[in-house]
Amino acid sequence: MPATSALRRARRFALAAAVFLLAGCSTLIPQTVALRTGWPAGVPLQLELAQVPFFPQGDYQCGPAALAMAMQFAGAPVRPELLVGEVWLPARRGSLQVEMLAAPRRHGLVGYRLEARYADLLRELAADHPVVVLQDVGLLLPEWHYAVVNGFDYASGTMLLRSGLQSRQEMPFSYFERTWRAGGYWAMVVTQPEDIPATATEARWLEALLGLARAGPNEAAVRGYRAALARWPDSLPAAVGLANQLHAGGALDEAAGVLRGALRRFPHSVVLINNLAQTLSDQGRNAEALALIDQAQDPQSPFAGEVRSTRRLIEERLR
């Protein structure tokens, strides 16, 4: 075979190999590649939340350290030592994501899990929310690690993290995605109840608030539901949640007002009719409550049992 022909074939092989490697690389970092042409709207090209505190992690305790950084930035005076008993599992020598999301509720904060999107992480940073991420930083075997992303620089393609013993770790976009992708792009932010994350959806935020309502102080849940109803005025679950929290706190007049406002939007809602009737009865307005509960007599409703129970209560009080 002539040398020139062999050289051409070698060049073609080298080109094909390069294309294959590039294609393989893009499958490893698909979201980094997408950022080149799809930088999220409204996100600056450079940002660093320098006010995020830094706590160097103890042995196997990156979870408490990362969570303490995010929670303290959100306004809770906590340190990693306080959180060890809440999120660290000695048998696993680490922290599970469910504990990481639950711990902020005990301190009147909301832990919100982000969608598995690079763009959402960047948008939260632009909204002044440092992001806790789960990474696999092992070289040969998996080594799971929590860190806090607190900035980025598009020009140099660099993510900024508070990680391990480093208060300012610089990591290329592509390498960060490789470590982050291994954990399913798991990420969370910690906020005050009235500070709804920039990327939150109605359903996911209300799910997070439900956890706060069950575990946290009533006042914090009220603030969260007020904020939810302000962002999503037509949200029936937000109105019901706010009214329930107000009722539980003894603010019956305000709870009734929220329910009446929601009924103007959803005049046939059995849940709203039932809850308003219950609230009116608790205020001693049983005749008015009985007239209202009669509007909810729908045997096919999944809440028919609750309606019957409320009606019996009203009738007993009238007697």
mmCIF file of C-alpha atoms in Angstrom:
data_model
loop_
_atom_site.group_PDB
_atom_site.id
_atom_site.type_symbol
_atom_site.label_atom_id
_atom_site.label_comp_id
_atom_site.label_asym_id
_atom_site.label_seq_id
_atom_site.Cartn_x
_atom_site.Cartn_y
_atom_site.Cartn_z
ATOM 1 C CA MET A 1 0.000 0.000 0.000
ATOM 2 C CA PRO A 2 1.426 3.422 -0.939
ATOM 3 C CA ALA A 3 2.568 5.536 2.021
ATOM 4 C CA THR A 4 0.264 8.413 1.065
ATOM 5 C CA SER A 5 -2.763 6.082 1.090
ATOM 6 C CA ALA A 6 -1.799 4.657 4.462
ATOM 7 C CA LEU A 7 -1.310 8.158 5.805
ATOM 8 C CA ARG A 8 -4.752 9.217 4.577
ATOM 9 C CA ARG A 9 -6.317 6.140 6.202
ATOM 10 C CA ALA A 10 -4.475 6.854 9.469
ATOM 11 C CA ARG A 11 -5.705 10.429 9.407
ATOM 12 C CA ARG A 12 -9.281 9.286 8.748
ATOM 13 C CA PHE A 13 -9.005 6.809 11.637
ATOM 14 C CA ALA A 14 -7.625 9.484 13.951
ATOM 15 C CA LEU A 15 -10.435 11.855 12.953
ATOM 16 C CA ALA A 16 -13.064 9.162 13.525
ATOM 17 C CA ALA A 17 -11.551 8.346 16.922
ATOM 18 C CA ALA A 18 -11.561 12.027 17.880
ATOM 19 C CA VAL A 19 -15.205 12.375 16.867
ATOM 20 C CA PHE A 20 -16.051 9.252 18.878
ATOM 21 C CA LEU A 21 -14.254 10.569 21.942
ATOM 22 C CA LEU A 22 -15.919 13.945 21.650
ATOM 23 C CA ALA A 23 -19.304 12.306 21.268
ATOM 24 C CA GLY A 24 -18.599 10.136 24.297
ATOM 25 C CA CYS A 25 -17.550 13.176 26.279
ATOM 26 C CA SER A 26 -20.746 15.017 25.365
ATOM 27 C CA THR A 27 -22.831 12.114 26.629
ATOM 28 C CA LEU A 28 -21.002 12.363 29.954
ATOM 29 C CA ILE A 29 -21.621 16.086 30.294
ATOM 30 C CA PRO A 30 -24.775 16.772 28.240
ATOM 31 C CA GLN A 31 -25.940 19.712 30.347
ATOM 32 C CA THR A 32 -22.557 21.448 30.213
ATOM 33 C CA VAL A 33 -22.605 21.136 26.428
ATOM 34 C CA ALA A 34 -26.144 22.553 26.355
ATOM 35 C CA LEU A 35 -25.068 25.607 28.366
ATOM 36 C CA ARG A 36 -22.820 26.720 25.514
ATOM 37 C CA THR A 37 -25.835 27.693 23.433
ATOM 38 C CA GLY A 38 -28.552 27.816 26.077
ATOM 39 C CA TRP A 39 -27.353 29.950 28.980
ATOM 40 C CA PRO A 40 -30.394 30.538 31.240
ATOM 41 C CA ALA A 41 -32.155 33.846 30.705
ATOM 42 C CA GLY A 42 -31.672 36.386 33.470
ATOM 43 C CA VAL A 43 -28.617 34.642 34.934
ATOM 44 C CA PRO A 44 -25.428 36.741 34.978
ATOM 45 C CA LEU A 45 -22.234 35.346 33.477
ATOM 46 C CA GLN A 46 -20.320 35.664 36.733
ATOM 47 C CA LEU A 47 -21.508 35.442 40.325
ATOM 48 C CA GLU A 48 -20.116 34.595 43.760
ATOM 49 C CA LEU A 49 -22.100 34.520 47.000
ATOM 50 C CA ALA A 50 -19.133 35.421 49.167
ATOM 51 C CA GLN A 51 -21.334 35.824 52.271
ATOM 52 C CA VAL A 52 -21.992 32.078 52.457
ATOM 53 C CA PRO A 53 -20.280 30.899 55.663
ATOM 54 C CA PHE A 54 -17.712 28.132 55.587
ATOM 55 C CA PHE A 55 -17.464 25.172 57.960
ATOM 56 C CA PRO A 56 -14.694 22.651 57.286
ATOM 57 C CA GLN A 57 -16.100 19.156 57.512
ATOM 58 C CA GLY A 58 -15.190 16.539 60.097
ATOM 59 C CA ASP A 59 -14.559 12.907 59.204
ATOM 60 C CA TYR A 60 -17.441 11.591 57.071
ATOM 61 C CA GLN A 61 -19.550 14.603 58.090
ATOM 62 C CA CYS A 62 -19.777 16.643 54.929
ATOM 63 C CA GLY A 63 -23.595 16.530 55.201
ATOM 64 C CA PRO A 64 -23.864 18.472 58.482
ATOM 65 C CA ALA A 65 -21.193 20.931 57.337
ATOM 66 C CA ALA A 66 -22.821 21.620 53.953
ATOM 67 C CA LEU A 67 -26.289 21.900 55.466
ATOM 68 C CA ALA A 68 -25.089 24.237 58.223
ATOM 69 C CA MET A 69 -23.623 26.576 55.594
ATOM 70 C CA ALA A 70 -26.891 26.751 53.675
ATOM 71 C CA MET A 71 -29.046 27.066 56.792
ATOM 72 C CA GLN A 72 -26.912 29.757 58.384
ATOM 73 C CA PHE A 73 -26.984 31.735 55.132
ATOM 74 C CA ALA A 74 -30.800 31.430 55.240
ATOM 75 C CA GLY A 75 -30.857 32.893 58.739
ATOM 76 C CA ALA A 76 -30.757 29.964 61.174
ATOM 77 C CA PRO A 77 -27.971 30.168 63.806
ATOM 78 C CA VAL A 78 -26.822 26.566 63.493
ATOM 79 C CA ARG A 79 -23.440 24.910 63.347
ATOM 80 C CA PRO A 80 -22.487 21.481 62.012
ATOM 81 C CA GLU A 81 -22.194 20.002 65.511
ATOM 82 C CA LEU A 82 -25.869 20.742 66.116
ATOM 83 C CA LEU A 83 -26.911 18.962 62.929
ATOM 84 C CA VAL A 84 -24.820 15.819 63.337
ATOM 85 C CA GLY A 85 -27.508 14.107 65.395
ATOM 86 C CA GLU A 86 -30.195 15.165 62.907
ATOM 87 C CA VAL A 87 -28.693 14.077 59.604
ATOM 88 C CA TRP A 88 -25.593 11.931 60.156
ATOM 89 C CA LEU A 89 -26.058 8.154 60.210
ATOM 90 C CA PRO A 90 -23.071 6.465 61.906
ATOM 91 C CA ALA A 91 -23.846 3.080 60.347
ATOM 92 C CA ARG A 92 -23.551 4.614 56.891
ATOM 93 C CA ARG A 93 -20.817 7.087 57.779
ATOM 94 C CA GLY A 94 -22.807 9.731 55.976
ATOM 95 C CA SER A 95 -26.131 11.489 55.512
ATOM 96 C CA LEU A 96 -29.088 10.438 53.364
ATOM 97 C CA GLN A 97 -30.877 12.966 51.197
ATOM 98 C CA VAL A 98 -34.171 12.524 53.053
ATOM 99 C CA GLU A 99 -32.523 13.642 56.318
ATOM 100 C CA MET A 100 -30.879 16.573 54.556
ATOM 101 C CA LEU A 101 -34.267 17.781 53.298
ATOM 102 C CA ALA A 102 -36.033 17.191 56.614
ATOM 103 C CA ALA A 103 -33.573 18.838 59.007
ATOM 104 C CA PRO A 104 -34.276 22.483 58.022
ATOM 105 C CA ARG A 105 -37.962 22.048 58.952
ATOM 106 C CA ARG A 106 -37.030 21.610 62.604
ATOM 107 C CA HIS A 107 -35.537 25.097 62.510
ATOM 108 C CA GLY A 108 -38.424 26.850 60.756
ATOM 109 C CA LEU A 109 -36.824 26.666 57.295
ATOM 110 C CA VAL A 110 -37.752 24.838 54.098
ATOM 111 C CA GLY A 111 -35.509 22.352 52.322
ATOM 112 C CA TYR A 112 -36.464 22.257 48.648
ATOM 113 C CA ARG A 113 -35.097 19.737 46.171
ATOM 114 C CA LEU A 114 -34.291 21.142 42.750
ATOM 115 C CA GLU A 115 -35.086 19.560 39.429
ATOM 116 C CA ALA A 116 -32.116 17.716 37.899
ATOM 117 C CA ARG A 117 -31.115 20.641 35.686
ATOM 118 C CA TYR A 118 -27.884 22.623 35.542
ATOM 119 C CA ALA A 119 -29.892 25.689 34.517
ATOM 120 C CA ASP A 120 -32.018 25.469 37.677
ATOM 121 C CA LEU A 121 -28.912 25.362 39.854
ATOM 122 C CA LEU A 122 -27.610 28.516 38.144
ATOM 123 C CA ARG A 123 -30.966 30.265 38.477
ATOM 124 C CA GLU A 124 -31.076 29.582 42.211
ATOM 125 C CA LEU A 125 -27.591 31.000 42.637
ATOM 126 C CA ALA A 126 -28.712 34.099 40.747
ATOM 127 C CA ALA A 127 -31.598 34.361 43.248
ATOM 128 C CA ASP A 128 -29.093 34.391 46.160
ATOM 129 C CA HIS A 129 -29.694 30.762 47.129
ATOM 130 C CA PRO A 130 -26.520 28.690 47.625
ATOM 131 C CA VAL A 131 -27.094 25.136 46.456
ATOM 132 C CA VAL A 132 -26.224 21.949 48.347
ATOM 133 C CA VAL A 133 -25.194 19.214 45.901
ATOM 134 C CA LEU A 134 -24.374 15.525 46.145
ATOM 135 C CA GLN A 135 -21.241 14.469 44.259
ATOM 136 C CA ASP A 136 -19.245 11.332 43.627
ATOM 137 C CA VAL A 137 -15.656 12.507 44.075
ATOM 138 C CA GLY A 138 -14.059 9.040 44.129
ATOM 139 C CA LEU A 139 -11.318 8.251 41.641
ATOM 140 C CA LEU A 140 -11.857 4.494 41.320
ATOM 141 C CA LEU A 141 -14.665 3.664 43.758
ATOM 142 C CA PRO A 142 -17.703 5.822 44.586
ATOM 143 C CA GLU A 143 -17.045 8.416 47.281
ATOM 144 C CA TRP A 144 -20.195 10.395 48.048
ATOM 145 C CA HIS A 145 -19.768 13.951 49.177
ATOM 146 C CA TYR A 146 -21.962 16.980 49.929
ATOM 147 C CA ALA A 147 -20.740 20.445 48.989
ATOM 148 C CA VAL A 148 -22.217 23.924 48.636
ATOM 149 C CA VAL A 149 -22.110 25.674 45.276
ATOM 150 C CA ASN A 150 -21.875 29.423 45.855
ATOM 151 C CA GLY A 151 -20.817 30.822 42.499
ATOM 152 C CA PHE A 152 -19.652 30.403 38.926
ATOM 153 C CA ASP A 153 -17.744 32.134 36.144
ATOM 154 C CA TYR A 154 -18.932 31.505 32.599
ATOM 155 C CA ALA A 155 -15.851 33.003 30.911
ATOM 156 C CA SER A 156 -13.490 30.511 32.522
ATOM 157 C CA GLY A 157 -16.100 27.732 32.788
ATOM 158 C CA THR A 158 -15.604 27.454 36.532
ATOM 159 C CA MET A 159 -17.944 26.507 39.381
ATOM 160 C CA LEU A 160 -17.152 27.767 42.888
ATOM 161 C CA LEU A 161 -17.800 25.525 45.873
ATOM 162 C CA ARG A 162 -17.372 25.385 49.616
ATOM 163 C CA SER A 163 -16.226 21.791 49.903
ATOM 164 C CA GLY A 164 -14.421 19.652 52.435
ATOM 165 C CA LEU A 165 -11.533 21.696 53.828
ATOM 166 C CA GLN A 166 -11.592 24.197 50.958
ATOM 167 C CA SER A 167 -13.462 27.457 51.444
ATOM 168 C CA ARG A 168 -13.161 28.296 47.731
ATOM 169 C CA GLN A 169 -12.818 25.288 45.488
ATOM 170 C CA GLU A 170 -12.705 25.991 41.751
ATOM 171 C CA MET A 171 -14.004 23.216 39.519
ATOM 172 C CA PRO A 172 -14.534 23.194 35.725
ATOM 173 C CA PHE A 173 -18.170 23.062 34.579
ATOM 174 C CA SER A 174 -17.564 19.731 32.861
ATOM 175 C CA TYR A 175 -15.852 18.000 35.767
ATOM 176 C CA PHE A 176 -18.455 19.329 38.187
ATOM 177 C CA GLU A 177 -21.208 17.811 36.048
ATOM 178 C CA ARG A 178 -19.458 14.444 35.970
ATOM 179 C CA THR A 179 -19.312 14.338 39.767
ATOM 180 C CA TRP A 180 -22.842 15.708 40.129
ATOM 181 C CA ARG A 181 -24.437 13.488 37.485
ATOM 182 C CA ALA A 182 -23.339 10.353 39.339
ATOM 183 C CA GLY A 183 -25.792 11.215 42.118
ATOM 184 C CA GLY A 184 -28.667 11.871 39.740
ATOM 185 C CA TYR A 185 -28.014 15.640 39.742
ATOM 186 C CA TRP A 186 -29.327 15.794 43.322
ATOM 187 C CA ALA A 187 -29.433 19.344 44.687
ATOM 188 C CA MET A 188 -31.353 21.338 47.279
ATOM 189 C CA VAL A 189 -31.695 24.871 48.590
ATOM 190 C CA VAL A 190 -32.663 26.056 52.059
ATOM 191 C CA THR A 191 -34.880 29.117 52.388
ATOM 192 C CA GLN A 192 -37.121 31.004 54.749
ATOM 193 C CA PRO A 193 -40.767 29.924 54.269
ATOM 194 C CA GLU A 194 -41.673 33.198 52.539
ATOM 195 C CA ASP A 195 -38.634 33.050 50.235
ATOM 196 C CA ILE A 196 -39.874 30.727 47.498
ATOM 197 C CA PRO A 197 -37.040 29.325 45.349
ATOM 198 C CA ALA A 198 -36.808 30.844 41.882
ATOM 199 C CA THR A 199 -37.342 27.479 40.171
ATOM 200 C CA ALA A 200 -40.076 26.158 42.485
ATOM 201 C CA THR A 201 -43.267 24.784 41.005
ATOM 202 C CA GLU A 202 -46.576 25.062 42.817
ATOM 203 C CA ALA A 203 -46.935 21.334 43.485
ATOM 204 C CA ARG A 204 -43.353 20.760 44.652
ATOM 205 C CA TRP A 205 -43.313 23.847 46.867
ATOM 206 C CA LEU A 206 -46.603 22.914 48.527
ATOM 207 C CA GLU A 207 -45.223 19.423 49.136
ATOM 208 C CA ALA A 208 -42.227 20.976 50.882
ATOM 209 C CA LEU A 209 -44.536 23.207 52.945
ATOM 210 C CA LEU A 210 -46.582 20.197 53.993
ATOM 211 C CA GLY A 211 -43.458 18.746 55.566
ATOM 212 C CA LEU A 212 -42.826 22.056 57.346
ATOM 213 C CA ALA A 213 -46.418 22.188 58.600
ATOM 214 C CA ARG A 214 -46.025 18.709 60.111
ATOM 215 C CA ALA A 215 -42.617 19.245 61.684
ATOM 216 C CA GLY A 216 -42.063 22.960 62.136
ATOM 217 C CA PRO A 217 -43.630 25.792 64.120
ATOM 218 C CA ASN A 218 -47.082 26.915 63.007
ATOM 219 C CA GLU A 219 -45.988 30.507 62.399
ATOM 220 C CA ALA A 220 -43.373 29.413 59.856
ATOM 221 C CA ALA A 221 -45.933 27.342 57.937
ATOM 222 C CA VAL A 222 -48.344 30.306 57.875
ATOM 223 C CA ARG A 223 -45.641 32.479 56.310
ATOM 224 C CA GLY A 224 -44.935 29.811 53.735
ATOM 225 C CA TYR A 225 -48.563 29.375 52.714
ATOM 226 C CA ARG A 226 -49.071 33.143 52.530
ATOM 227 C CA ALA A 227 -46.153 33.394 50.130
ATOM 228 C CA ALA A 228 -47.451 30.459 48.079
ATOM 229 C CA LEU A 229 -50.880 32.049 47.762
ATOM 230 C CA ALA A 230 -49.292 35.353 46.736
ATOM 231 C CA ARG A 231 -47.326 33.640 43.942
ATOM 232 C CA TRP A 232 -50.153 31.312 42.878
ATOM 233 C CA PRO A 233 -53.394 33.193 43.720
ATOM 234 C CA ASP A 234 -55.570 30.505 42.122
ATOM 235 C CA SER A 235 -54.009 27.680 44.125
ATOM 236 C CA LEU A 236 -56.727 25.787 45.976
ATOM 237 C CA PRO A 237 -54.236 23.684 48.012
ATOM 238 C CA ALA A 238 -52.384 26.842 49.108
ATOM 239 C CA ALA A 239 -55.623 28.447 50.312
ATOM 240 C CA VAL A 240 -56.679 25.298 52.175
ATOM 241 C CA GLY A 241 -53.211 24.941 53.705
ATOM 242 C CA LEU A 242 -53.127 28.562 54.868
ATOM 243 C CA ALA A 243 -56.619 28.352 56.341
ATOM 244 C CA ASN A 244 -55.749 25.111 58.154
ATOM 245 C CA GLN A 245 -52.654 26.664 59.707
ATOM 246 C CA LEU A 246 -54.550 29.808 60.741
ATOM 247 C CA HIS A 247 -57.322 27.659 62.231
ATOM 248 C CA ALA A 248 -54.792 25.567 64.149
ATOM 249 C CA GLY A 249 -53.264 28.767 65.523
ATOM 250 C CA GLY A 250 -56.635 30.064 66.702
ATOM 251 C CA ALA A 251 -57.001 32.790 64.049
ATOM 252 C CA LEU A 252 -60.538 31.698 63.117
ATOM 253 C CA ASP A 253 -61.682 35.008 61.627
ATOM 254 C CA GLU A 254 -58.704 35.135 59.304
ATOM 255 C CA ALA A 255 -59.078 31.461 58.389
ATOM 256 C CA ALA A 256 -62.728 32.075 57.474
ATOM 257 C CA GLY A 257 -61.685 35.055 55.346
ATOM 258 C CA VAL A 258 -59.166 32.969 53.400
ATOM 259 C CA LEU A 259 -61.750 30.251 52.798
ATOM 260 C CA ARG A 260 -64.393 32.747 51.644
ATOM 261 C CA GLY A 261 -61.929 34.270 49.205
ATOM 262 C CA ALA A 262 -61.089 30.839 47.813
ATOM 263 C CA LEU A 263 -64.796 29.967 47.521
ATOM 264 C CA ARG A 264 -65.288 32.929 45.218
ATOM 265 C CA ARG A 265 -62.788 31.253 42.863
ATOM 266 C CA PHE A 266 -63.977 27.683 43.474
ATOM 267 C CA PRO A 267 -67.674 27.951 44.419
ATOM 268 C CA HIS A 268 -68.288 24.200 44.135
ATOM 269 C CA SER A 269 -65.304 22.972 46.137
ATOM 270 C CA VAL A 270 -66.531 20.483 48.723
ATOM 271 C CA VAL A 271 -63.297 20.886 50.711
ATOM 272 C CA LEU A 272 -63.705 24.654 50.993
ATOM 273 C CA ILE A 273 -67.404 24.406 51.930
ATOM 274 C CA ASN A 274 -66.691 21.773 54.562
ATOM 275 C CA ASN A 275 -63.738 23.646 56.082
ATOM 276 C CA LEU A 276 -65.585 26.964 56.153
ATOM 277 C CA ALA A 277 -68.587 25.331 57.799
ATOM 278 C CA GLN A 278 -66.289 23.788 60.403
ATOM 279 C CA THR A 279 -64.664 27.182 61.040
ATOM 280 C CA LEU A 280 -68.030 28.959 61.363
ATOM 281 C CA SER A 281 -69.193 26.308 63.811
ATOM 282 C CA ASP A 282 -66.026 26.739 65.848
ATOM 283 C CA GLN A 283 -66.881 30.443 66.010
ATOM 284 C CA GLY A 284 -70.300 29.571 67.420
ATOM 285 C CA ARG A 285 -72.145 30.408 64.179
ATOM 286 C CA ASN A 286 -73.782 26.993 63.905
ATOM 287 C CA ALA A 287 -76.979 27.983 62.073
ATOM 288 C CA GLU A 288 -74.903 29.631 59.348
ATOM 289 C CA ALA A 289 -72.563 26.634 59.299
ATOM 290 C CA LEU A 290 -75.461 24.179 58.882
ATOM 291 C CA ALA A 291 -76.901 26.125 55.954
ATOM 292 C CA LEU A 292 -73.489 26.119 54.309
ATOM 293 C CA ILE A 293 -72.683 22.427 54.860
ATOM 294 C CA ASP A 294 -75.953 21.482 53.161
ATOM 295 C CA GLN A 295 -74.425 22.824 49.931
ATOM 296 C CA ALA A 296 -71.797 20.098 50.070
ATOM 297 C CA GLN A 297 -74.101 17.058 50.064
ATOM 298 C CA ASP A 298 -72.426 15.085 47.283
ATOM 299 C CA PRO A 299 -72.338 11.339 48.043
ATOM 300 C CA GLN A 300 -69.900 10.810 45.156
ATOM 301 C CA SER A 301 -67.333 13.205 46.591
ATOM 302 C CA PRO A 302 -64.182 11.611 48.059
ATOM 303 C CA PHE A 303 -64.739 13.959 51.019
ATOM 304 C CA ALA A 304 -68.311 12.824 51.685
ATOM 305 C CA GLY A 305 -67.267 11.172 54.939
ATOM 306 C CA GLU A 306 -65.689 14.404 56.234
ATOM 307 C CA VAL A 307 -68.798 16.350 55.259
ATOM 308 C CA ARG A 308 -71.053 13.948 57.180
ATOM 309 C CA SER A 309 -68.795 14.192 60.209
ATOM 310 C CA THR A 310 -68.821 18.003 60.110
ATOM 311 C CA ARG A 311 -72.595 18.059 59.743
ATOM 312 C CA ARG A 312 -73.050 15.781 62.768
ATOM 313 C CA LEU A 313 -70.786 18.031 64.816
ATOM 314 C CA ILE A 314 -72.791 21.130 63.860
ATOM 315 C CA GLU A 315 -76.096 19.426 64.662
ATOM 316 C CA GLU A 316 -74.827 18.299 68.064
ATOM 317 C CA ARG A 317 -73.712 21.821 68.864
ATOM 318 C CA LEU A 318 -77.095 23.191 67.808
ATOM 319 C CA ARG A 319 -78.845 20.747 70.134
#
